[in-house]
Amino acid sequence: MKFPEIFQNDIYRVIATRRDIRSEFLPQPLPETTIRRLLEAAHHAPSVGFMQPWNFILIRDFGQRRRVQKIFTRAFKEEAHIFKRKRRKLYHSLKLEGIVNAPLNICVTCDNMRENHTGLGRYHNPQMAVYSTVCAVQNLLLAARSENIGVGWVSIYREEELRDVLNIPARIEIIAYLCVGFASSFDNQPELQKKGWRKRLPLDKLVFNEYWHG
């Protein structure tokens, strides 16, 4: 099946305007049919050996989200100490989570044992299970943006604490903790870029031909 050019333009626009949302979540819950569409999009991600190693933990309960936020807060304070002076001040000014503001949180995990220890395409590169799960996360991010739904990826936490709160077995890898909900707006550029944390790197400096040029 071939897509018309207008579809091509739309997918590139969705990619270019995707943003991490943290402060702009609206309180109304997402319809269950919408959540299902987002999960179906994630579930249709490519996976090495078609192993489909992902699981999705849906967290709606406020108390549970509050427990996760406390984990973030402790880790946030710890991470702040690695930065110096002005950088630390800027760090403290950033809004880096929307855990209790978003009506839905999703923890995406990876089951490396879904096809035992190995599987097609993973004999030499077992990490492909994790990479496949990251593809599922990206699918969810883009599907959400196409529906004007915000998603914020939280990465500041102690894994053992999050694992305990969510009752995740030791053999299961935590890949992404996502805050999901309708957004009041989407910035025209990433928040970290807008606030001066870092600029987008020029693409031409990241592309090599035939071999590594670093």
Coordinates of N, CA and C in Angstrom, one line a residue:
M1 N 0.8 -1.2 0.0 CA 0.0 0.0 0.0 C 0.9 1.2 0.0
K2 N 0.6 2.1 -0.9 CA 1.4 3.4 -1.0 C 0.5 4.5 -0.4
F3 N 1.2 5.4 0.3 CA 0.5 6.6 0.9 C 0.6 7.8 0.1
P4 N -0.4 8.6 0.0 CA -0.3 9.9 -0.7 C 0.7 10.8 0.0
E5 N 1.1 11.8 -0.8 CA 2.1 12.7 -0.3 C 1.7 13.5 1.0
I6 N 0.4 13.8 1.1 CA -0.1 14.5 2.3 C 0.2 13.7 3.6
F7 N 0.1 12.3 3.5 CA 0.4 11.5 4.6 C 1.9 11.6 5.0
Q8 N 2.7 11.7 4.0 CA 4.2 11.8 4.3 C 4.5 13.1 5.0
N9 N 3.8 14.2 4.5 CA 4.0 15.5 5.2 C 3.6 15.5 6.6
D10 N 2.5 14.8 6.9 CA 1.9 14.7 8.3 C 2.9 14.0 9.2
I11 N 3.4 12.8 8.8 CA 4.3 12.1 9.7 C 5.5 12.8 10.0
Y12 N 6.1 13.5 9.0 CA 7.3 14.3 9.3 C 7.0 15.5 10.3
R13 N 5.8 16.0 10.1 CA 5.3 17.1 11.0 C 5.1 16.6 12.4
V14 N 4.6 15.5 12.6 CA 4.4 14.9 13.9 C 5.7 14.7 14.6
I15 N 6.7 14.1 13.8 CA 8.0 13.9 14.4 C 8.7 15.2 14.8
A16 N 8.6 16.2 13.9 CA 9.3 17.5 14.2 C 8.6 18.2 15.4
T17 N 7.4 18.0 15.7 CA 6.7 18.8 16.7 C 6.4 18.0 18.0
R18 N 7.0 16.8 18.1 CA 6.8 16.0 19.3 C 7.7 16.7 20.4
R19 N 7.1 16.8 21.6 CA 7.7 17.4 22.7 C 7.5 16.6 24.0
D20 N 8.4 16.7 24.9 CA 8.2 16.1 26.2 C 7.3 17.1 27.0
I21 N 6.2 16.6 27.5 CA 5.3 17.5 28.2 C 5.4 17.2 29.7
R22 N 5.4 18.3 30.5 CA 5.6 18.2 31.9 C 4.7 19.1 32.7
S23 N 4.5 20.4 32.2 CA 3.7 21.4 32.9 C 2.4 21.6 32.3
E24 N 2.1 21.1 31.1 CA 0.9 21.5 30.3 C -0.2 20.4 30.4
F25 N -0.1 19.5 31.3 CA -1.1 18.4 31.3 C -2.5 19.0 31.8
L26 N -3.6 18.6 31.2 CA -4.9 18.9 31.6 C -5.4 17.7 32.5
P27 N -6.3 18.0 33.4 CA -6.7 17.0 34.4 C -7.7 15.9 33.9
Q28 N -8.4 16.2 32.8 CA -9.4 15.2 32.4 C -8.7 13.9 31.9
P29 N -9.4 12.8 32.3 CA -8.8 11.5 32.0 C -8.9 11.2 30.5
L30 N -8.0 10.4 30.0 CA -8.0 9.9 28.6 C -9.1 8.9 28.4
P31 N -9.9 8.9 27.4 CA -10.8 7.9 27.1 C -10.1 6.5 26.9
E32 N -10.8 5.5 27.4 CA -10.1 4.1 27.3 C -9.9 3.7 25.9
T33 N -10.7 4.2 24.9 CA -10.5 3.9 23.5 C -9.2 4.5 23.0
T34 N -8.9 5.7 23.5 CA -7.7 6.4 23.1 C -6.5 5.7 23.7
I35 N -6.6 5.4 24.9 CA -5.4 4.6 25.5 C -5.2 3.4 24.8
R36 N -6.2 2.7 24.4 CA -6.1 1.4 23.6 C -5.4 1.7 22.3
R37 N -5.7 2.8 21.6 CA -5.1 3.1 20.3 C -3.6 3.4 20.5
L38 N -3.2 4.1 21.6 CA -1.8 4.3 21.8 C -1.0 3.0 22.1
L39 N -1.7 2.2 22.9 CA -1.0 0.9 23.2 C -0.9 0.0 21.9
E40 N -1.9 0.1 21.1 CA -1.9 -0.7 19.8 C -0.7 -0.2 19.0
A41 N -0.6 1.1 18.9 CA 0.5 1.7 18.1 C 1.9 1.2 18.7
A42 N 2.0 1.2 20.0 CA 3.3 0.7 20.6 C 3.5 -0.8 20.3
H43 N 2.4 -1.5 20.3 CA 2.4 -3.0 20.1 C 2.8 -3.3 18.7
H44 N 2.6 -2.4 17.8 CA 2.9 -2.6 16.4 C 4.3 -2.2 16.0
A45 N 5.1 -1.9 17.0 CA 6.5 -1.5 16.8 C 7.3 -2.7 16.2
P46 N 8.4 -2.4 15.4 CA 9.2 -3.5 15.0 C 9.9 -4.2 16.2
S47 N 10.1 -5.5 16.1 CA 10.9 -6.1 17.2 C 11.8 -7.2 16.5
V48 N 13.0 -7.3 17.0 CA 13.9 -8.3 16.4 C 13.4 -9.7 16.7
G49 N 13.3 -10.5 15.6 CA 12.8 -11.9 15.8 C 11.3 -11.9 16.1
F50 N 10.6 -10.8 15.9 CA 9.2 -10.6 16.3 C 8.9 -11.1 17.7
M51 N 9.8 -10.8 18.6 CA 9.7 -11.3 20.0 C 8.7 -10.5 20.8
Q52 N 8.5 -9.2 20.4 CA 7.5 -8.4 21.1 C 7.7 -8.4 22.7
P53 N 8.9 -7.9 23.1 CA 9.3 -8.1 24.5 C 8.7 -7.2 25.5
W54 N 7.8 -6.3 25.1 CA 7.3 -5.2 25.9 C 6.1 -5.7 26.8
N55 N 5.9 -4.9 27.9 CA 4.7 -4.9 28.7 C 4.5 -3.5 29.1
F56 N 3.2 -3.2 29.4 CA 2.8 -1.8 29.8 C 2.1 -1.8 31.1
I57 N 2.6 -1.2 32.1 CA 1.9 -1.0 33.4 C 1.2 0.3 33.4
L58 N -0.1 0.3 33.5 CA -0.9 1.5 33.5 C -1.2 1.9 34.9
I59 N -0.8 3.2 35.2 CA -0.9 3.7 36.6 C -1.8 4.9 36.6
R60 N -3.0 4.7 37.2 CA -4.0 5.8 37.2 C -4.2 6.3 38.7
D61 N -4.1 5.4 39.6 CA -4.3 5.8 41.0 C -3.4 6.9 41.5
F62 N -4.0 7.9 42.1 CA -3.2 9.1 42.5 C -2.2 8.7 43.6
G63 N -2.6 7.8 44.5 CA -1.7 7.4 45.6 C -0.4 6.8 45.0
Q64 N -0.6 5.9 44.0 CA 0.5 5.2 43.4 C 1.4 6.2 42.6
R65 N 0.7 7.2 41.9 CA 1.5 8.2 41.2 C 2.3 9.0 42.2
R66 N 1.7 9.3 43.4 CA 2.4 10.1 44.4 C 3.6 9.4 44.9
R67 N 3.5 8.1 45.1 CA 4.6 7.3 45.6 C 5.8 7.4 44.6
V68 N 5.4 7.3 43.3 CA 6.5 7.4 42.2 C 7.1 8.8 42.2
Q69 N 6.2 9.8 42.4 CA 6.8 11.2 42.4 C 7.8 11.4 43.6
K70 N 7.5 10.8 44.7 CA 8.5 10.9 45.8 C 9.8 10.2 45.5
I71 N 9.8 9.1 44.7 CA 11.0 8.5 44.2 C 11.7 9.5 43.3
F72 N 11.0 10.2 42.4 CA 11.6 11.2 41.5 C 12.3 12.3 42.4
T73 N 11.5 12.8 43.4 CA 12.0 13.9 44.1 C 13.3 13.6 44.8
R74 N 13.4 12.4 45.4 CA 14.7 12.1 46.0 C 15.8 12.0 45.0
A75 N 15.6 11.4 43.9 CA 16.6 11.2 42.9 C 17.0 12.6 42.3
F76 N 16.0 13.5 42.1 CA 16.2 14.8 41.6 C 17.2 15.6 42.5
K77 N 17.1 15.5 43.7 CA 18.0 16.2 44.7 C 19.4 15.6 44.6
E78 N 19.4 14.3 44.4 CA 20.8 13.6 44.3 C 21.5 14.0 43.0
E79 N 20.7 14.1 41.9 CA 21.3 14.4 40.7 C 21.8 15.9 40.6
A80 N 21.1 16.7 41.3 CA 21.4 18.2 41.3 C 22.9 18.4 41.7
H81 N 23.4 17.5 42.6 CA 24.8 17.7 43.1 C 25.9 17.5 42.1
I82 N 25.6 16.9 40.9 CA 26.6 16.7 39.9 C 26.9 18.0 39.1
F83 N 26.0 19.0 39.3 CA 26.1 20.2 38.5 C 26.7 21.3 39.3
K84 N 27.4 22.3 38.7 CA 28.0 23.3 39.4 C 27.3 24.7 39.2
R85 N 27.3 25.5 40.2 CA 26.9 26.9 40.2 C 25.7 27.2 39.3
K86 N 25.9 27.9 38.2 CA 24.8 28.3 37.3 C 24.1 27.1 36.7
R87 N 24.8 26.1 36.4 CA 24.2 24.9 35.8 C 23.2 24.3 36.8
R88 N 23.6 24.2 38.1 CA 22.7 23.7 39.1 C 21.5 24.6 39.3
K89 N 21.7 25.9 39.2 CA 20.6 26.8 39.4 C 19.6 26.6 38.2
L90 N 20.1 26.4 37.0 CA 19.2 26.2 35.8 C 18.5 24.8 36.0
Y91 N 19.3 23.8 36.5 CA 18.7 22.5 36.7 C 17.5 22.6 37.6
H92 N 17.6 23.3 38.7 CA 16.5 23.5 39.7 C 15.3 24.2 39.1
S93 N 15.5 25.0 38.0 CA 14.4 25.7 37.4 C 13.6 24.9 36.4
L94 N 14.2 23.7 36.1 CA 13.5 22.9 35.0 C 12.4 22.1 35.7
K95 N 11.3 22.0 34.9 CA 10.2 21.1 35.3 C 10.5 19.7 34.6
L96 N 10.9 18.7 35.3 CA 11.3 17.5 34.7 C 10.4 16.3 34.9
E97 N 9.2 16.5 35.4 CA 8.2 15.4 35.5 C 6.8 16.0 35.6
G98 N 5.8 15.2 35.3 CA 4.4 15.5 35.4 C 3.7 14.4 36.0
I99 N 4.3 13.7 36.9 CA 3.8 12.4 37.4 C 2.4 12.5 38.0
V100 N 2.2 13.5 38.9 CA 0.8 13.6 39.5 C -0.1 14.5 38.6
N101 N 0.5 15.3 37.8 CA -0.4 16.2 36.9 C -1.0 15.4 35.8
A102 N -0.3 14.5 35.3 CA -0.8 13.7 34.2 C -1.8 12.6 34.7
P103 N -3.0 12.5 34.1 CA -3.9 11.5 34.7 C -3.5 10.0 34.5
L104 N -2.6 9.8 33.6 CA -2.2 8.4 33.4 C -0.6 8.4 33.3
N105 N -0.1 7.4 34.0 CA 1.4 7.1 33.9 C 1.5 5.7 33.3
I106 N 2.5 5.5 32.4 CA 2.7 4.1 31.8 C 4.2 3.8 32.0
C107 N 4.4 2.6 32.7 CA 5.8 2.1 32.8 C 5.9 1.0 31.7
V108 N 6.9 1.2 30.8 CA 7.1 0.3 29.7 C 8.3 -0.6 30.1
T109 N 8.1 -1.9 30.1 CA 9.2 -2.8 30.5 C 9.6 -3.8 29.3
C110 N 10.7 -4.5 29.5 CA 11.2 -5.4 28.5 C 11.4 -6.8 29.2
D111 N 10.9 -7.8 28.6 CA 11.1 -9.2 29.1 C 12.1 -9.9 28.1
N112 N 13.3 -9.9 28.6 CA 14.4 -10.5 27.8 C 14.2 -12.0 27.6
M113 N 13.4 -12.6 28.4 CA 13.2 -14.0 28.4 C 12.0 -14.5 27.6
R114 N 11.4 -13.6 26.9 CA 10.1 -14.0 26.2 C 10.4 -15.1 25.1
E115 N 11.6 -15.2 24.6 CA 12.0 -16.3 23.8 C 13.2 -17.0 24.3
N116 N 13.1 -17.3 25.6 CA 14.2 -17.9 26.4 C 15.4 -17.0 26.3
H117 N 16.6 -17.6 26.4 CA 17.8 -16.7 26.5 C 18.2 -16.1 25.2
T118 N 17.9 -16.7 24.1 CA 18.2 -16.2 22.8 C 17.0 -16.3 21.9
G119 N 17.1 -15.9 20.7 CA 16.1 -15.9 19.7 C 16.6 -15.4 18.4
L120 N 15.8 -15.5 17.4 CA 16.2 -15.0 16.1 C 16.7 -13.6 16.2
G121 N 18.0 -13.4 15.7 CA 18.5 -12.0 15.7 C 19.2 -11.6 17.0
R122 N 19.2 -12.4 18.0 CA 19.7 -12.0 19.3 C 20.8 -12.9 19.8
Y123 N 21.2 -13.9 19.0 CA 22.3 -14.8 19.4 C 23.6 -14.0 19.6
H124 N 23.9 -13.1 18.7 CA 25.1 -12.3 18.8 C 24.9 -10.9 19.5
N125 N 23.6 -10.5 19.5 CA 23.3 -9.1 20.0 C 22.0 -9.2 20.9
P126 N 22.2 -9.8 22.1 CA 21.0 -9.9 23.0 C 20.3 -8.6 23.4
Q127 N 21.1 -7.5 23.3 CA 20.5 -6.2 23.7 C 19.4 -5.8 22.7
M128 N 19.2 -6.5 21.6 CA 18.1 -6.1 20.7 C 16.7 -6.2 21.3
A129 N 16.5 -6.9 22.3 CA 15.2 -6.9 23.0 C 14.9 -5.5 23.6
V130 N 15.9 -4.9 24.2 CA 15.8 -3.6 24.8 C 15.5 -2.6 23.6
Y131 N 16.3 -2.7 22.6 CA 16.2 -1.7 21.5 C 14.8 -1.9 20.9
S132 N 14.3 -3.1 20.8 CA 12.9 -3.3 20.2 C 11.9 -2.6 21.1
T133 N 12.0 -2.7 22.4 CA 11.1 -2.0 23.3 C 11.2 -0.5 23.2
V134 N 12.3 0.0 23.0 CA 12.5 1.5 22.8 C 11.7 1.9 21.5
C135 N 11.7 1.0 20.5 CA 10.9 1.3 19.3 C 9.4 1.4 19.7
A136 N 8.9 0.5 20.6 CA 7.5 0.6 21.0 C 7.2 1.9 21.7
V137 N 8.2 2.4 22.5 CA 8.0 3.7 23.2 C 7.9 4.8 22.2
Q138 N 8.8 4.8 21.2 CA 8.7 5.8 20.1 C 7.4 5.8 19.4
N139 N 6.9 4.6 19.1 CA 5.6 4.5 18.4 C 4.5 5.2 19.3
L140 N 4.6 4.9 20.6 CA 3.6 5.5 21.5 C 3.7 7.1 21.5
L141 N 4.9 7.6 21.5 CA 5.2 9.0 21.6 C 4.6 9.7 20.3
L142 N 4.8 9.1 19.2 CA 4.4 9.7 17.9 C 2.9 9.6 17.8
A143 N 2.3 8.4 18.1 CA 0.9 8.3 18.1 C 0.2 9.3 19.0
A144 N 0.7 9.5 20.2 CA 0.1 10.4 21.1 C 0.2 11.9 20.5
R145 N 1.3 12.2 20.0 CA 1.4 13.6 19.4 C 0.4 13.8 18.3
S146 N 0.2 12.8 17.5 CA -0.8 12.9 16.4 C -2.2 13.2 16.9
E147 N -2.5 12.8 18.2 CA -3.8 13.0 18.8 C -3.8 14.2 19.7
N148 N -2.7 15.0 19.7 CA -2.6 16.1 20.6 C -2.6 15.7 22.0
I149 N -2.0 14.6 22.3 CA -1.8 14.1 23.7 C -0.4 14.2 24.1
G150 N -0.1 14.7 25.2 CA 1.2 15.0 25.7 C 1.8 13.8 26.4
V151 N 3.1 13.6 26.2 CA 3.8 12.5 26.9 C 5.1 13.1 27.5
G152 N 5.4 12.8 28.7 CA 6.7 13.2 29.3 C 7.4 11.9 29.8
W153 N 8.7 11.8 29.4 CA 9.5 10.6 29.7 C 10.3 11.0 31.0
V154 N 10.1 10.2 32.1 CA 10.8 10.5 33.3 C 11.9 9.5 33.4
S155 N 13.1 10.0 33.7 CA 14.3 9.1 33.7 C 15.1 9.3 35.0
I156 N 14.6 10.2 35.9 CA 15.3 10.5 37.2 C 14.6 9.7 38.3
Y157 N 15.2 8.6 38.6 CA 14.7 7.7 39.7 C 15.7 6.6 40.0
R158 N 15.7 6.1 41.2 CA 16.4 4.9 41.5 C 15.7 3.7 41.1
E159 N 16.2 2.9 40.2 CA 15.5 1.8 39.7 C 14.9 0.8 40.7
E160 N 15.7 0.6 41.7 CA 15.3 -0.4 42.7 C 14.0 0.1 43.5
E161 N 13.9 1.4 43.7 CA 12.7 2.0 44.3 C 11.5 1.9 43.4
L162 N 11.7 2.2 42.2 CA 10.5 2.1 41.2 C 10.1 0.7 41.1
R163 N 11.1 -0.2 41.0 CA 10.8 -1.6 40.8 C 10.0 -2.1 42.0
D164 N 10.3 -1.6 43.2 CA 9.6 -2.1 44.4 C 8.1 -1.6 44.4
V165 N 8.0 -0.3 44.1 CA 6.6 0.3 44.1 C 5.7 -0.4 43.1
L166 N 6.3 -0.7 41.9 CA 5.4 -1.3 40.8 C 5.5 -2.8 40.8
N167 N 6.2 -3.4 41.8 CA 6.2 -4.9 41.9 C 6.8 -5.5 40.7
I168 N 7.8 -5.0 40.1 CA 8.4 -5.5 38.8 C 9.5 -6.5 39.2
P169 N 9.4 -7.7 38.7 CA 10.3 -8.8 39.0 C 11.8 -8.4 38.5
A170 N 12.7 -9.0 39.2 CA 14.1 -8.6 38.9 C 14.6 -8.9 37.5
R171 N 14.0 -9.9 36.8 CA 14.4 -10.3 35.5 C 13.8 -9.4 34.4
I172 N 12.9 -8.5 34.8 CA 12.2 -7.6 33.8 C 12.9 -6.3 33.9
E173 N 13.3 -5.7 32.7 CA 14.0 -4.4 32.6 C 13.0 -3.3 32.5
I174 N 13.2 -2.2 33.2 CA 12.4 -1.0 33.1 C 13.0 -0.2 32.0
I175 N 12.2 0.2 31.0 CA 12.7 0.9 29.8 C 12.3 2.4 29.9
A176 N 11.0 2.6 30.2 CA 10.5 4.0 30.2 C 9.4 4.2 31.2
Y177 N 9.4 5.3 31.9 CA 8.3 5.7 32.7 C 7.7 7.0 32.1
L178 N 6.5 6.9 31.6 CA 5.8 7.9 30.8 C 4.7 8.6 31.6
C179 N 4.5 9.9 31.5 CA 3.4 10.6 32.0 C 2.6 11.0 30.8
V180 N 1.3 10.7 30.8 CA 0.4 10.8 29.6 C -0.9 11.5 29.9
G181 N -1.2 12.5 29.0 CA -2.5 13.1 29.2 C -2.7 14.2 28.1
F182 N -3.9 14.7 28.0 CA -4.2 15.8 27.1 C -3.3 17.0 27.5
A183 N -2.8 17.8 26.5 CA -1.9 18.9 26.8 C -2.6 20.2 26.4
S184 N -2.4 21.2 27.2 CA -3.0 22.5 26.9 C -2.2 23.2 25.7
S185 N -0.9 22.8 25.5 CA -0.2 23.4 24.4 C 1.1 22.6 24.2
F186 N 1.7 22.8 23.1 CA 3.0 22.2 22.7 C 4.0 23.3 22.3
D187 N 5.1 23.4 23.0 CA 6.1 24.4 22.6 C 6.6 24.2 21.2
N188 N 7.1 25.3 20.7 CA 7.7 25.3 19.3 C 9.1 24.7 19.3
Q189 N 9.7 24.5 20.5 CA 11.0 23.8 20.5 C 11.1 23.1 21.9
P190 N 11.9 22.1 22.0 CA 12.1 21.4 23.3 C 12.4 22.4 24.4
E191 N 11.8 22.0 25.6 CA 12.0 22.9 26.8 C 13.5 23.1 27.1
L192 N 14.3 22.0 27.1 CA 15.7 22.2 27.4 C 16.5 23.1 26.5
Q193 N 16.0 23.1 25.2 CA 16.6 24.0 24.2 C 16.2 25.4 24.5
K194 N 14.9 25.6 24.8 CA 14.3 26.9 25.0 C 14.9 27.6 26.2
K195 N 15.2 26.8 27.3 CA 15.7 27.3 28.5 C 17.3 27.4 28.5
G196 N 17.9 27.0 27.4 CA 19.3 27.1 27.3 C 20.2 26.0 27.9
W197 N 19.6 24.8 28.1 CA 20.3 23.7 28.7 C 21.3 23.2 27.6
R198 N 20.8 23.0 26.4 CA 21.6 22.6 25.3 C 20.9 22.9 23.9
K199 N 21.7 23.2 22.9 CA 21.2 23.4 21.6 C 21.1 22.1 20.8
R200 N 20.3 22.1 19.8 CA 20.2 20.9 18.9 C 21.5 20.9 18.0
L201 N 22.1 19.7 18.0 CA 23.4 19.6 17.2 C 23.1 19.6 15.7
P202 N 24.0 20.2 15.0 CA 23.8 20.2 13.5 C 23.9 18.8 12.9
L203 N 22.9 18.5 12.1 CA 22.9 17.1 11.6 C 24.1 16.8 10.8
D204 N 24.6 17.7 10.0 CA 25.8 17.5 9.1 C 27.0 17.0 9.9
K205 N 27.1 17.4 11.2 CA 28.2 16.9 12.0 C 28.1 15.5 12.5
L206 N 26.9 15.0 12.4 CA 26.6 13.7 12.9 C 26.5 12.6 11.9
V207 N 26.7 12.9 10.6 CA 26.5 12.0 9.5 C 27.9 11.7 8.9
F208 N 28.3 10.4 8.8 CA 29.5 10.0 8.2 C 29.2 9.2 7.0
N209 N 30.1 9.1 6.0 CA 29.9 8.2 4.9 C 31.0 7.1 4.9
E210 N 30.5 5.9 4.7 CA 31.3 4.7 4.5 C 32.0 4.2 5.8
Y211 N 32.5 5.1 6.6 CA 33.1 4.6 7.9 C 33.1 5.8 8.9
W212 N 33.6 5.5 10.1 CA 33.6 6.5 11.2 C 34.6 7.5 10.9
H213 N 34.2 8.8 11.0 CA 35.2 9.9 10.8 C 35.5 10.7 12.0
G214 N 35.2 10.2 13.2 CA 35.4 11.0 14.4 C 36.9 11.2 14.7

